[in-house]
PDB file of C-alpha atoms in Angstrom:
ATOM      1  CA  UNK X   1     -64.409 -16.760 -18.157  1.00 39.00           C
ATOM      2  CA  UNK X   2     -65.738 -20.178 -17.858  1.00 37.00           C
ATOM      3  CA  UNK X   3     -68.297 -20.653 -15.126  1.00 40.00           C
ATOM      4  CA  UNK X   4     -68.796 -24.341 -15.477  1.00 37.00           C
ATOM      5  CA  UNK X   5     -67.006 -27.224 -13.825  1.00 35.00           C
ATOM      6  CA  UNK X   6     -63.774 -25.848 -12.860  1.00 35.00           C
ATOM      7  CA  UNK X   7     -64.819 -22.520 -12.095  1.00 49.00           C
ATOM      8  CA  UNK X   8     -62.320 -22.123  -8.774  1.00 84.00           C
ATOM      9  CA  UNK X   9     -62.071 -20.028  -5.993  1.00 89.00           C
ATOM     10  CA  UNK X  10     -59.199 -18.048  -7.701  1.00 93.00           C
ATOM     11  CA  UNK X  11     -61.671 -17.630 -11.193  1.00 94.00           C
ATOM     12  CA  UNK X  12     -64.202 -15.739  -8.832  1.00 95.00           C
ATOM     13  CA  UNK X  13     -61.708 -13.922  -6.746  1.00 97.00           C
ATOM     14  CA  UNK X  14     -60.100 -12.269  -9.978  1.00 98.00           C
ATOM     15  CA  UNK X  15     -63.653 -11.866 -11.019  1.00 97.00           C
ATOM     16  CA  UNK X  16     -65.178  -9.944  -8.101  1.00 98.00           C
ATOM     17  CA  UNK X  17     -62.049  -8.098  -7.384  1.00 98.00           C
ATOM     18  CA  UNK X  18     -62.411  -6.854 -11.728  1.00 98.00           C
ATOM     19  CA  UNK X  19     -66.119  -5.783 -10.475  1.00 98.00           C
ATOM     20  CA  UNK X  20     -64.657  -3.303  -7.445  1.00 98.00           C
ATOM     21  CA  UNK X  21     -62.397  -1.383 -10.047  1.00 98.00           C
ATOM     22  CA  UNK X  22     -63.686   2.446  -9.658  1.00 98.00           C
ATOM     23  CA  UNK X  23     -65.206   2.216  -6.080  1.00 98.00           C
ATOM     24  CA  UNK X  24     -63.890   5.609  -4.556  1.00 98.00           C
ATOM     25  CA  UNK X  25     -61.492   4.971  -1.513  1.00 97.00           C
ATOM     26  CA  UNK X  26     -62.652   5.251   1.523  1.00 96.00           C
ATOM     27  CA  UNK X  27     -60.359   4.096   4.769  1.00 94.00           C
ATOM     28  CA  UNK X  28     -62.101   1.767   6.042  1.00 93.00           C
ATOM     29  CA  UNK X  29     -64.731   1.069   3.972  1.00 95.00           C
ATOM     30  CA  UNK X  30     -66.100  -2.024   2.005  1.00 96.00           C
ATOM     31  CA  UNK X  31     -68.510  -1.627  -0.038  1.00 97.00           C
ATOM     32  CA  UNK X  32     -68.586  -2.205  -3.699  1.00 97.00           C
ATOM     33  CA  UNK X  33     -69.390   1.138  -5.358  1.00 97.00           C
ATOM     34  CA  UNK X  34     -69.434   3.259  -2.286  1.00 97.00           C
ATOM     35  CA  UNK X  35     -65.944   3.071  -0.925  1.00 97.00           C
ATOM     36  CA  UNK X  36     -63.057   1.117   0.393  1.00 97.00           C
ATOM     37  CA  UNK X  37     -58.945   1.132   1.461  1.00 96.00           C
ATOM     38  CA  UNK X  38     -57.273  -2.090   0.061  1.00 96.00           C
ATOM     39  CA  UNK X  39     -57.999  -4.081   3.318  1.00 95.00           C
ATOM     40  CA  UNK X  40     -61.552  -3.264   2.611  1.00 96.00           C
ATOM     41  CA  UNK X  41     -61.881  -4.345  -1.148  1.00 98.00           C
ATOM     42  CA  UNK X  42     -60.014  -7.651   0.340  1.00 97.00           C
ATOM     43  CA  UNK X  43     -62.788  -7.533   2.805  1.00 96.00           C
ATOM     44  CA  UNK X  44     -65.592  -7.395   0.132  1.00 97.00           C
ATOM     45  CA  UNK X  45     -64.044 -10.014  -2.126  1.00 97.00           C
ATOM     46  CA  UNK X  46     -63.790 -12.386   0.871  1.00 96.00           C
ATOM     47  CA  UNK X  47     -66.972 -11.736   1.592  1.00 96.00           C
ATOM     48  CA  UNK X  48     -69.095 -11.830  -1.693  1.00 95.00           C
ATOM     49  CA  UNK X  49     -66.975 -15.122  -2.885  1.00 95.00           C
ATOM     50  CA  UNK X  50     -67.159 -17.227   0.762  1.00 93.00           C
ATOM     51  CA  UNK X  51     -70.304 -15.603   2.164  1.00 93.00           C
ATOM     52  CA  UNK X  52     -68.722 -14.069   5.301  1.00 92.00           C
ATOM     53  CA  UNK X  53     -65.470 -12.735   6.557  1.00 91.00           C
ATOM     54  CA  UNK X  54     -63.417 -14.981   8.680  1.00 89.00           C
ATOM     55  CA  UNK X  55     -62.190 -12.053  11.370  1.00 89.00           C
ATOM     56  CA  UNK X  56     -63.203  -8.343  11.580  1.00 86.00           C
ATOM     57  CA  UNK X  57     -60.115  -6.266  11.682  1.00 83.00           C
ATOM     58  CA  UNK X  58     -61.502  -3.015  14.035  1.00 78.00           C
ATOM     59  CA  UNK X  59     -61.079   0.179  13.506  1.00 77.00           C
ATOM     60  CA  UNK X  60     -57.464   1.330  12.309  1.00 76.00           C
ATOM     61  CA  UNK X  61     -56.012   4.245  11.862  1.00 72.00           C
ATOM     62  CA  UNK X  62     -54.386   4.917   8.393  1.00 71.00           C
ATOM     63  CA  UNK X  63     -50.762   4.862  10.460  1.00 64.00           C
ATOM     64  CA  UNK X  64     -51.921   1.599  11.776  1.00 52.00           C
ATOM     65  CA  UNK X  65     -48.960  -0.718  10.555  1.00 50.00           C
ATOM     66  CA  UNK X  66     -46.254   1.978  11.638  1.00 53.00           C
ATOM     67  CA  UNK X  67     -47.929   2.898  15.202  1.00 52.00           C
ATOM     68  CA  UNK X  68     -47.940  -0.734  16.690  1.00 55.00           C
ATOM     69  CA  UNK X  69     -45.246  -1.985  14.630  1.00 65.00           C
ATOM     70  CA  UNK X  70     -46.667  -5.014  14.386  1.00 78.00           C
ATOM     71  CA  UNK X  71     -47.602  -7.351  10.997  1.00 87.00           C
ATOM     72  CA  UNK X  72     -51.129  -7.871  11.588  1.00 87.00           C
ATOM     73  CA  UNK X  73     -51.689  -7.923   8.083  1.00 90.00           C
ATOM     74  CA  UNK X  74     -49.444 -10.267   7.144  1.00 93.00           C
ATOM     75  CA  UNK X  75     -49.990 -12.895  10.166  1.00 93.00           C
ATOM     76  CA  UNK X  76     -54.246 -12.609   9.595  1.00 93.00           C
ATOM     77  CA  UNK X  77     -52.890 -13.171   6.018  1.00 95.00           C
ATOM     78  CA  UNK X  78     -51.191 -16.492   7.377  1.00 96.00           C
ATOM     79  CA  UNK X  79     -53.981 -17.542   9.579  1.00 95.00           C
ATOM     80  CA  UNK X  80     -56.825 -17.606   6.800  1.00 95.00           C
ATOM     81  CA  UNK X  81     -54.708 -18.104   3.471  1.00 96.00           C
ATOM     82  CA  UNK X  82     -52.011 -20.473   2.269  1.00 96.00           C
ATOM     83  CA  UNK X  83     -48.583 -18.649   1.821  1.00 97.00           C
ATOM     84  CA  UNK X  84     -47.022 -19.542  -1.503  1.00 97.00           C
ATOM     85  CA  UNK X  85     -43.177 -18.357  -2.826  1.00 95.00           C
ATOM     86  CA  UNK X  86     -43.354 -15.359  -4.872  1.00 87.00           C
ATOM     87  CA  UNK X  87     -42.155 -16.900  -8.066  1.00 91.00           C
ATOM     88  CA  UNK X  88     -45.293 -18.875  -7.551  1.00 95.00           C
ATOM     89  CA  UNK X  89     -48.009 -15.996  -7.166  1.00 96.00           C
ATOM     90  CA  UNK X  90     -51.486 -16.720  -9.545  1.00 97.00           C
ATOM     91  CA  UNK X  91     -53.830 -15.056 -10.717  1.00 97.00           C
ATOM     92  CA  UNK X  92     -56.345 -15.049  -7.622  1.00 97.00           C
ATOM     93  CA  UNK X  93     -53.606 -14.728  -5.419  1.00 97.00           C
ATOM     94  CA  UNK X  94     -53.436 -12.510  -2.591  1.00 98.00           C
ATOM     95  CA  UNK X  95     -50.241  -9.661  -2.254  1.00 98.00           C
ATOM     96  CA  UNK X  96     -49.175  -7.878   0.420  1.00 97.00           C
ATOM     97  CA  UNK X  97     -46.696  -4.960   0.034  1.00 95.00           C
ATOM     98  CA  UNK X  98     -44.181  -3.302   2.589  1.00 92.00           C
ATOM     99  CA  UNK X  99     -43.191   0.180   1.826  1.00 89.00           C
ATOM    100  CA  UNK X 100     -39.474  -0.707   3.455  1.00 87.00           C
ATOM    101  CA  UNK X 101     -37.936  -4.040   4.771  1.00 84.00           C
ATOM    102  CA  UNK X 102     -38.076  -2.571   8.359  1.00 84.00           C
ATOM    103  CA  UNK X 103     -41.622  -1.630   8.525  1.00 86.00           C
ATOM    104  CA  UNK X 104     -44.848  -4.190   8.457  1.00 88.00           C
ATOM    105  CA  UNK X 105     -46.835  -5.043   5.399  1.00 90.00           C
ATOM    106  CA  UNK X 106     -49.775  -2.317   4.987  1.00 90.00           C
ATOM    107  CA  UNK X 107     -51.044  -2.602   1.400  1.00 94.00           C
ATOM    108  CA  UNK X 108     -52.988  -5.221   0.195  1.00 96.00           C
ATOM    109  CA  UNK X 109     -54.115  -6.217  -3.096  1.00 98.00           C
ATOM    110  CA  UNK X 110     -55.047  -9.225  -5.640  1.00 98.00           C
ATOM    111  CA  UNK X 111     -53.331 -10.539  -8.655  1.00 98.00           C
ATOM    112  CA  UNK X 112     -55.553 -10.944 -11.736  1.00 98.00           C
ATOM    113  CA  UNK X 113     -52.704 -11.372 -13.975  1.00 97.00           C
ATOM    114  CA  UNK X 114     -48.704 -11.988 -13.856  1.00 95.00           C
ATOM    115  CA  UNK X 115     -48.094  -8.518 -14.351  1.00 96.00           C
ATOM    116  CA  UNK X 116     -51.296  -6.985 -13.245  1.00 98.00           C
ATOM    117  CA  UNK X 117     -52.974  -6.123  -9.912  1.00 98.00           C
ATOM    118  CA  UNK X 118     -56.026  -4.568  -8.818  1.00 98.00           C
ATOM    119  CA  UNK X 119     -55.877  -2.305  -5.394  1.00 98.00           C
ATOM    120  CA  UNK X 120     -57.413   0.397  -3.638  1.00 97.00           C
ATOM    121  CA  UNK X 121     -55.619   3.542  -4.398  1.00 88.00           C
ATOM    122  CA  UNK X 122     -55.409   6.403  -1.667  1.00 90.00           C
ATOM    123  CA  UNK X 123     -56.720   9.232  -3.281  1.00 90.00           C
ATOM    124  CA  UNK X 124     -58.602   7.939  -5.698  1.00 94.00           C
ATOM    125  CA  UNK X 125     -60.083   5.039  -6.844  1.00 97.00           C
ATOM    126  CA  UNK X 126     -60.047   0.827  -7.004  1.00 98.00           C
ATOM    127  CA  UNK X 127     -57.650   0.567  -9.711  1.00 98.00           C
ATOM    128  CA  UNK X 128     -55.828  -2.112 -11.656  1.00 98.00           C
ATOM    129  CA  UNK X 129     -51.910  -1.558 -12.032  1.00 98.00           C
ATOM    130  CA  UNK X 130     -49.351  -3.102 -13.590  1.00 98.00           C
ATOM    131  CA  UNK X 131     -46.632  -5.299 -11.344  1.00 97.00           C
ATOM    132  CA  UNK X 132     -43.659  -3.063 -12.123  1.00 97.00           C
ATOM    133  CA  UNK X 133     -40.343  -3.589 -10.211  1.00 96.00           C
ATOM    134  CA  UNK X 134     -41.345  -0.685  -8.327  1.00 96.00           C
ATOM    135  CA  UNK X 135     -44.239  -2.914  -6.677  1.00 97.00           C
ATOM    136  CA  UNK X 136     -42.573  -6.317  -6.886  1.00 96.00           C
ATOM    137  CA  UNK X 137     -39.656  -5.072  -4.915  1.00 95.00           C
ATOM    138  CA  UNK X 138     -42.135  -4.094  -2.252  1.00 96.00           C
ATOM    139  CA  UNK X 139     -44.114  -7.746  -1.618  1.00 96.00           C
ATOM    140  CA  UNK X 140     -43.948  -8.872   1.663  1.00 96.00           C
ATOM    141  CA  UNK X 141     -46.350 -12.071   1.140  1.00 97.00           C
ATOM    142  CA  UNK X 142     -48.300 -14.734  -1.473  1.00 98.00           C
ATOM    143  CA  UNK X 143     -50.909 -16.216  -0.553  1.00 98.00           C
ATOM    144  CA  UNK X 144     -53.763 -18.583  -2.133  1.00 96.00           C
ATOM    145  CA  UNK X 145     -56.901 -17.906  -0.948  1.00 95.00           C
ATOM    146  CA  UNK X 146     -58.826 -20.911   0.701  1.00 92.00           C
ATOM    147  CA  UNK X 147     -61.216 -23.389  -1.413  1.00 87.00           C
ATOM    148  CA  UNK X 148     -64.591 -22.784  -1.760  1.00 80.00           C
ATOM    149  CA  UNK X 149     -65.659 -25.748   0.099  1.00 65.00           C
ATOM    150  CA  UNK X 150     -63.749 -24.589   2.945  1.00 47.00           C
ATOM    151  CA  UNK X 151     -63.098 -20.858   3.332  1.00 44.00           C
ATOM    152  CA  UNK X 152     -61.775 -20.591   7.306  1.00 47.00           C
ATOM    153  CA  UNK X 153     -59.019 -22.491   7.548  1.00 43.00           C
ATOM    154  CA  UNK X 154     -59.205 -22.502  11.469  1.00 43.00           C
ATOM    155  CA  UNK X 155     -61.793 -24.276  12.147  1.00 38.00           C
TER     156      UNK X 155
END
């Protein structure tokens, strides 16, 4: 990977994310290594690529996005990220997954290829996995994640 002039926010995003693959899950963790659920290896990538995380999400409980019923996920997603059509989606891109059309978005994960991903896997590990139908059926959101120069998008 070329590190020189050009070297984007998406280059490091796929980068870091490619460094996280075998950290153990762990809900709610985020470290690199030790342990971390998908919204915690998002978490670490934000934060090792931009310096800092641009909201904390609280403690959630692994039934989070069925309990309140709300998308939280997908509408932080919306506040800090650019939301791009699916047919667009990049490597360095950000996907979120519903498990049905009537429930919120509750998986997270980032695109390092067209038809790979890398994820936090409940029950085992950080893992990359390839975009089957089975997964592409089930995105809920694209998004780009911010510029380097300017990583919260709110202020």
């Amino acid at each position: 990977m070329n590190m020189g002039a050009g070297y984007d926010a998406a280059e490091r995003i796929v980068a870091e994310a490619l460094g996280w693959v075998g950290t153990p899950y762990r809900h709610q963790g985020s470290r690199k290594g030790v342990g971390c659920d998908c919204l915690g290896l998002l978490l670490g990538v934000w934060r090792s690529v931009y310096g800092t995380v641009p909201e904390e999400p609280g403690p959630y409980a692994a039934d989070w996005a069925e309990a309140g019923g709300e998308d939280r996920l997908l509408e932080a997603a919306r506040r800090h990220c650019r939301e791009k059509p699916a047919g667009t989606a990049a490597a360095g891109d950000l996907l979120l997954f519903r498990w049905r059309a009537s429930l919120p978005a509750k998986h997270a994960a980032i695109l390092i290829a067209p038809d790979r991903f890398v994820h936090a896997y409940e029950g085992s590990t950080v893992v990359v996995s390839p975009l089957v139908p089975q997964w592409r059926k089930r995105i809920a959101g694209v998004f780009a994640f911010p510029d380097i120069s300017t990583p919260d998008r709110q202020g």
